[in-house]
mmCIF file of N, CA and C in Angstrom:
data_model
loop_
_atom_site.group_PDB
_atom_site.id
_atom_site.type_symbol
_atom_site.label_atom_id
_atom_site.label_comp_id
_atom_site.label_asym_id
_atom_site.label_seq_id
_atom_site.Cartn_x
_atom_site.Cartn_y
_atom_site.Cartn_z
ATOM 1 N N MET X 16 0.831 -1.176 0.000
ATOM 2 C CA MET X 16 0.000 0.000 0.000
ATOM 3 C C MET X 16 0.881 1.247 0.000
ATOM 4 N N THR X 17 0.518 2.201 -0.812
ATOM 5 C CA THR X 17 1.270 3.440 -0.922
ATOM 6 C C THR X 17 0.946 4.365 0.244
ATOM 7 N N THR X 18 1.980 4.947 0.821
ATOM 8 C CA THR X 18 1.741 5.927 1.870
ATOM 9 C C THR X 18 1.515 7.288 1.231
ATOM 10 N N LEU X 19 0.936 8.189 1.979
ATOM 11 C CA LEU X 19 0.635 9.523 1.466
ATOM 12 C C LEU X 19 1.916 10.240 1.051
ATOM 13 N N LEU X 20 2.963 10.134 1.848
ATOM 14 C CA LEU X 20 4.208 10.834 1.522
ATOM 15 C C LEU X 20 4.845 10.278 0.252
ATOM 16 N N ASP X 21 4.833 8.956 0.071
ATOM 17 C CA ASP X 21 5.367 8.370 -1.153
ATOM 18 C C ASP X 21 4.559 8.821 -2.357
ATOM 19 N N PHE X 22 3.268 8.868 -2.191
ATOM 20 C CA PHE X 22 2.380 9.272 -3.277
ATOM 21 C C PHE X 22 2.647 10.714 -3.680
ATOM 22 N N LEU X 23 2.834 11.591 -2.703
ATOM 23 C CA LEU X 23 3.057 12.996 -2.997
ATOM 24 C C LEU X 23 4.428 13.251 -3.618
ATOM 25 N N LYS X 24 5.407 12.397 -3.316
ATOM 26 C CA LYS X 24 6.739 12.562 -3.886
ATOM 27 C C LYS X 24 6.746 12.275 -5.388
ATOM 28 N N THR X 25 5.802 11.466 -5.866
ATOM 29 C CA THR X 25 5.771 11.113 -7.276
ATOM 30 C C THR X 25 5.104 12.172 -8.135
ATOM 31 N N SER X 26 4.542 13.187 -7.532
ATOM 32 C CA SER X 26 3.853 14.229 -8.289
ATOM 33 C C SER X 26 4.551 15.565 -8.090
ATOM 34 N N GLU X 27 4.245 16.494 -8.982
ATOM 35 C CA GLU X 27 4.791 17.836 -8.882
ATOM 36 C C GLU X 27 3.642 18.820 -8.741
ATOM 37 N N PRO X 28 3.182 19.063 -7.525
ATOM 38 C CA PRO X 28 2.035 19.956 -7.343
ATOM 39 C C PRO X 28 2.391 21.396 -7.677
ATOM 40 N N THR X 29 1.398 22.149 -8.165
ATOM 41 C CA THR X 29 1.616 23.552 -8.476
ATOM 42 C C THR X 29 1.702 24.381 -7.203
ATOM 43 N N GLN X 30 1.083 23.930 -6.151
ATOM 44 C CA GLN X 30 1.190 24.585 -4.856
ATOM 45 C C GLN X 30 1.407 23.506 -3.810
ATOM 46 N N ASN X 31 1.869 23.910 -2.654
ATOM 47 C CA ASN X 31 2.131 22.948 -1.601
ATOM 48 C C ASN X 31 0.812 22.393 -1.068
ATOM 49 N N VAL X 32 0.648 21.085 -1.162
ATOM 50 C CA VAL X 32 -0.599 20.457 -0.717
ATOM 51 C C VAL X 32 -0.748 20.545 0.794
ATOM 52 N N TRP X 33 0.332 20.806 1.501
ATOM 53 C CA TRP X 33 0.277 20.886 2.956
ATOM 54 C C TRP X 33 -0.033 22.289 3.462
ATOM 55 N N ASP X 34 -0.280 23.241 2.545
ATOM 56 C CA ASP X 34 -0.640 24.588 2.990
ATOM 57 C C ASP X 34 -1.931 24.580 3.791
ATOM 58 N N TYR X 35 -2.813 23.665 3.455
ATOM 59 C CA TYR X 35 -4.089 23.569 4.164
ATOM 60 C C TYR X 35 -4.456 22.101 4.303
ATOM 61 N N VAL X 36 -4.605 21.642 5.536
ATOM 62 C CA VAL X 36 -4.986 20.258 5.796
ATOM 63 C C VAL X 36 -6.337 20.274 6.495
ATOM 64 N N SER X 37 -7.281 19.498 5.958
ATOM 65 C CA SER X 37 -8.613 19.453 6.554
ATOM 66 C C SER X 37 -9.067 18.010 6.696
ATOM 67 N N ALA X 38 -10.113 17.840 7.451
ATOM 68 C CA ALA X 38 -10.669 16.500 7.632
ATOM 69 C C ALA X 38 -11.198 15.946 6.317
ATOM 70 N N SER X 39 -11.780 16.810 5.482
ATOM 71 C CA SER X 39 -12.322 16.322 4.207
ATOM 72 C C SER X 39 -11.202 15.860 3.280
ATOM 73 N N ARG X 40 -10.072 16.543 3.285
ATOM 74 C CA ARG X 40 -8.939 16.099 2.454
ATOM 75 C C ARG X 40 -8.412 14.748 2.930
ATOM 76 N N LEU X 41 -8.271 14.616 4.242
ATOM 77 C CA LEU X 41 -7.764 13.352 4.772
ATOM 78 C C LEU X 41 -8.750 12.215 4.532
ATOM 79 N N THR X 42 -10.038 12.506 4.625
ATOM 80 C CA THR X 42 -11.048 11.486 4.363
ATOM 81 C C THR X 42 -11.012 11.055 2.911
ATOM 82 N N LEU X 43 -10.853 12.028 1.998
ATOM 83 C CA LEU X 43 -10.770 11.685 0.580
ATOM 84 C C LEU X 43 -9.539 10.836 0.304
ATOM 85 N N TRP X 44 -8.425 11.156 0.935
ATOM 86 C CA TRP X 44 -7.213 10.347 0.765
ATOM 87 C C TRP X 44 -7.457 8.921 1.243
ATOM 88 N N GLY X 45 -8.143 8.780 2.369
ATOM 89 C CA GLY X 45 -8.438 7.451 2.902
ATOM 90 C C GLY X 45 -9.363 6.656 2.002
ATOM 91 N N LYS X 46 -10.319 7.326 1.384
ATOM 92 C CA LYS X 46 -11.259 6.634 0.501
ATOM 93 C C LYS X 46 -10.626 6.279 -0.837
ATOM 94 N N CYS X 47 -9.956 7.260 -1.460
ATOM 95 C CA CYS X 47 -9.421 7.032 -2.799
ATOM 96 C C CYS X 47 -8.242 7.968 -3.050
ATOM 97 N N PRO X 48 -7.014 7.475 -2.963
ATOM 98 C CA PRO X 48 -5.844 8.326 -3.211
ATOM 99 C C PRO X 48 -5.828 8.938 -4.614
ATOM 100 N N LEU X 49 -6.376 8.234 -5.596
ATOM 101 C CA LEU X 49 -6.411 8.786 -6.949
ATOM 102 C C LEU X 49 -7.337 9.997 -7.021
ATOM 103 N N ALA X 50 -8.478 9.934 -6.354
ATOM 104 C CA ALA X 50 -9.392 11.076 -6.315
ATOM 105 C C ALA X 50 -8.729 12.262 -5.615
ATOM 106 N N PHE X 51 -7.969 11.987 -4.551
ATOM 107 C CA PHE X 51 -7.226 13.038 -3.855
ATOM 108 C C PHE X 51 -6.241 13.691 -4.801
ATOM 109 N N ARG X 52 -5.511 12.890 -5.547
ATOM 110 C CA ARG X 52 -4.520 13.424 -6.490
ATOM 111 C C ARG X 52 -5.187 14.276 -7.562
ATOM 112 N N ARG X 53 -6.275 13.767 -8.131
ATOM 113 C CA ARG X 53 -6.954 14.510 -9.190
ATOM 114 C C ARG X 53 -7.468 15.852 -8.690
ATOM 115 N N ARG X 54 -8.003 15.872 -7.482
ATOM 116 C CA ARG X 54 -8.614 17.104 -6.971
ATOM 117 C C ARG X 54 -7.588 18.098 -6.447
ATOM 118 N N TYR X 55 -6.679 17.667 -5.582
ATOM 119 C CA TYR X 55 -5.816 18.599 -4.883
ATOM 120 C C TYR X 55 -4.441 18.778 -5.522
ATOM 121 N N LEU X 56 -3.962 17.818 -6.263
ATOM 122 C CA LEU X 56 -2.652 17.966 -6.890
ATOM 123 C C LEU X 56 -2.761 18.371 -8.351
ATOM 124 N N ASP X 57 -3.669 17.726 -9.077
ATOM 125 C CA ASP X 57 -3.820 18.037 -10.497
ATOM 126 C C ASP X 57 -4.783 19.187 -10.737
ATOM 127 N N GLY X 58 -5.595 19.544 -9.743
ATOM 128 C CA GLY X 58 -6.511 20.668 -9.860
ATOM 129 C C GLY X 58 -7.756 20.400 -10.692
ATOM 130 N N ILE X 59 -8.103 19.142 -10.877
ATOM 131 C CA ILE X 59 -9.289 18.789 -11.648
ATOM 132 C C ILE X 59 -10.480 18.768 -10.700
ATOM 133 N N GLU X 60 -11.441 19.645 -10.959
ATOM 134 C CA GLU X 60 -12.613 19.709 -10.091
ATOM 135 C C GLU X 60 -13.787 19.023 -10.759
ATOM 136 N N SER X 61 -14.588 18.350 -9.947
ATOM 137 C CA SER X 61 -15.770 17.694 -10.487
ATOM 138 C C SER X 61 -16.869 18.736 -10.703
ATOM 139 N N PRO X 62 -17.702 18.559 -11.706
ATOM 140 C CA PRO X 62 -18.751 19.539 -11.977
ATOM 141 C C PRO X 62 -19.809 19.537 -10.872
ATOM 142 N N SER X 63 -20.444 20.683 -10.715
ATOM 143 C CA SER X 63 -21.502 20.815 -9.712
ATOM 144 C C SER X 63 -22.747 20.055 -10.147
ATOM 145 N N THR X 64 -23.492 19.599 -9.174
ATOM 146 C CA THR X 64 -24.782 18.996 -9.479
ATOM 147 C C THR X 64 -25.762 20.121 -9.799
ATOM 148 N N PRO X 65 -26.823 19.828 -10.529
ATOM 149 C CA PRO X 65 -27.798 20.886 -10.842
ATOM 150 C C PRO X 65 -28.368 21.563 -9.598
ATOM 151 N N SER X 66 -28.664 20.798 -8.561
ATOM 152 C CA SER X 66 -29.232 21.399 -7.351
ATOM 153 C C SER X 66 -28.216 22.291 -6.642
ATOM 154 N N LEU X 67 -26.946 21.927 -6.659
ATOM 155 C CA LEU X 67 -25.919 22.763 -6.048
ATOM 156 C C LEU X 67 -25.767 24.066 -6.833
ATOM 157 N N PHE X 68 -25.826 23.993 -8.160
ATOM 158 C CA PHE X 68 -25.738 25.183 -8.996
ATOM 159 C C PHE X 68 -26.892 26.143 -8.690
ATOM 160 N N VAL X 69 -28.116 25.626 -8.639
ATOM 161 C CA VAL X 69 -29.289 26.459 -8.355
ATOM 162 C C VAL X 69 -29.172 27.073 -6.959
ATOM 163 N N GLY X 70 -28.734 26.292 -5.993
ATOM 164 C CA GLY X 70 -28.581 26.802 -4.634
ATOM 165 C C GLY X 70 -27.576 27.935 -4.558
ATOM 166 N N LYS X 71 -26.470 27.822 -5.279
ATOM 167 C CA LYS X 71 -25.464 28.888 -5.276
ATOM 168 C C LYS X 71 -25.998 30.155 -5.919
ATOM 169 N N VAL X 72 -26.749 30.009 -7.008
ATOM 170 C CA VAL X 72 -27.321 31.185 -7.680
ATOM 171 C C VAL X 72 -28.337 31.875 -6.779
ATOM 172 N N VAL X 73 -29.232 31.098 -6.172
ATOM 173 C CA VAL X 73 -30.240 31.681 -5.271
ATOM 174 C C VAL X 73 -29.551 32.371 -4.100
ATOM 175 N N HIS X 74 -28.543 31.761 -3.543
ATOM 176 C CA HIS X 74 -27.823 32.353 -2.420
ATOM 177 C C HIS X 74 -27.179 33.677 -2.841
ATOM 178 N N GLY X 75 -26.581 33.720 -4.017
ATOM 179 C CA GLY X 75 -25.953 34.946 -4.500
ATOM 180 C C GLY X 75 -26.945 36.069 -4.704
ATOM 181 N N VAL X 76 -28.108 35.739 -5.268
ATOM 182 C CA VAL X 76 -29.143 36.756 -5.479
ATOM 183 C C VAL X 76 -29.658 37.279 -4.139
ATOM 184 N N LEU X 77 -29.963 36.402 -3.215
ATOM 185 C CA LEU X 77 -30.452 36.838 -1.903
ATOM 186 C C LEU X 77 -29.410 37.671 -1.163
ATOM 187 N N GLU X 78 -28.160 37.307 -1.277
ATOM 188 C CA GLU X 78 -27.104 38.092 -0.641
ATOM 189 C C GLU X 78 -27.063 39.504 -1.229
ATOM 190 N N HIS X 79 -27.189 39.611 -2.545
ATOM 191 C CA HIS X 79 -27.181 40.919 -3.199
ATOM 192 C C HIS X 79 -28.372 41.762 -2.734
ATOM 193 N N VAL X 80 -29.558 41.183 -2.689
ATOM 194 C CA VAL X 80 -30.760 41.906 -2.275
ATOM 195 C C VAL X 80 -30.615 42.404 -0.838
ATOM 196 N N TYR X 81 -30.159 41.553 0.065
ATOM 197 C CA TYR X 81 -30.045 41.961 1.462
ATOM 198 C C TYR X 81 -28.924 42.975 1.683
ATOM 199 N N ARG X 82 -27.870 42.893 0.890
ATOM 200 C CA ARG X 82 -26.820 43.918 0.999
ATOM 201 C C ARG X 82 -27.344 45.274 0.534
ATOM 202 N N CYS X 83 -28.149 45.260 -0.530
ATOM 203 C CA CYS X 83 -28.759 46.514 -0.996
ATOM 204 C C CYS X 83 -29.691 47.083 0.065
ATOM 205 N N LEU X 84 -30.496 46.251 0.685
ATOM 206 C CA LEU X 84 -31.397 46.718 1.741
ATOM 207 C C LEU X 84 -30.624 47.261 2.934
ATOM 208 N N ASP X 85 -29.466 46.661 3.205
ATOM 209 C CA ASP X 85 -28.656 47.073 4.338
ATOM 210 C C ASP X 85 -28.127 48.492 4.166
ATOM 211 N N VAL X 86 -27.772 48.856 2.937
ATOM 212 C CA VAL X 86 -27.231 50.203 2.694
ATOM 213 C C VAL X 86 -28.318 51.187 2.271
ATOM 214 N N GLY X 87 -29.572 50.716 2.157
ATOM 215 C CA GLY X 87 -30.678 51.591 1.881
ATOM 216 C C GLY X 87 -30.950 51.857 0.413
ATOM 217 N N THR X 88 -30.512 50.979 -0.466
ATOM 218 C CA THR X 88 -30.797 51.135 -1.883
ATOM 219 C C THR X 88 -31.746 50.025 -2.326
ATOM 220 N N LEU X 89 -32.300 50.210 -3.501
ATOM 221 C CA LEU X 89 -33.189 49.195 -4.047
ATOM 222 C C LEU X 89 -32.423 48.281 -4.993
ATOM 223 N N ALA X 90 -32.670 47.009 -4.896
ATOM 224 C CA ALA X 90 -32.064 46.049 -5.817
ATOM 225 C C ALA X 90 -32.891 46.036 -7.102
ATOM 226 N N THR X 91 -32.220 46.154 -8.234
ATOM 227 C CA THR X 91 -32.913 46.115 -9.525
ATOM 228 C C THR X 91 -32.590 44.801 -10.215
ATOM 229 N N PRO X 92 -33.401 44.408 -11.178
ATOM 230 C CA PRO X 92 -33.123 43.163 -11.902
ATOM 231 C C PRO X 92 -31.804 43.199 -12.680
ATOM 232 N N ASP X 93 -31.310 44.407 -12.965
ATOM 233 C CA ASP X 93 -30.043 44.521 -13.694
ATOM 234 C C ASP X 93 -28.898 44.120 -12.793
#
């Protein structure tokens, strides 16, 4: 079985993968080292699901509307 350090030595990351370590990164490494490499070393991101895309758009619109209300302006469709 390949260790994480051996695996990282075989690649040339564009940025240091150890700049940020999180539980989700370690969990992904434990589940599938190839998926970890594709996402964090090669920079290949998986596409969003349709529901995630819609949620991000709705969140962005609501944030814009509430920021406008906060400063006392009206949000326009433009």
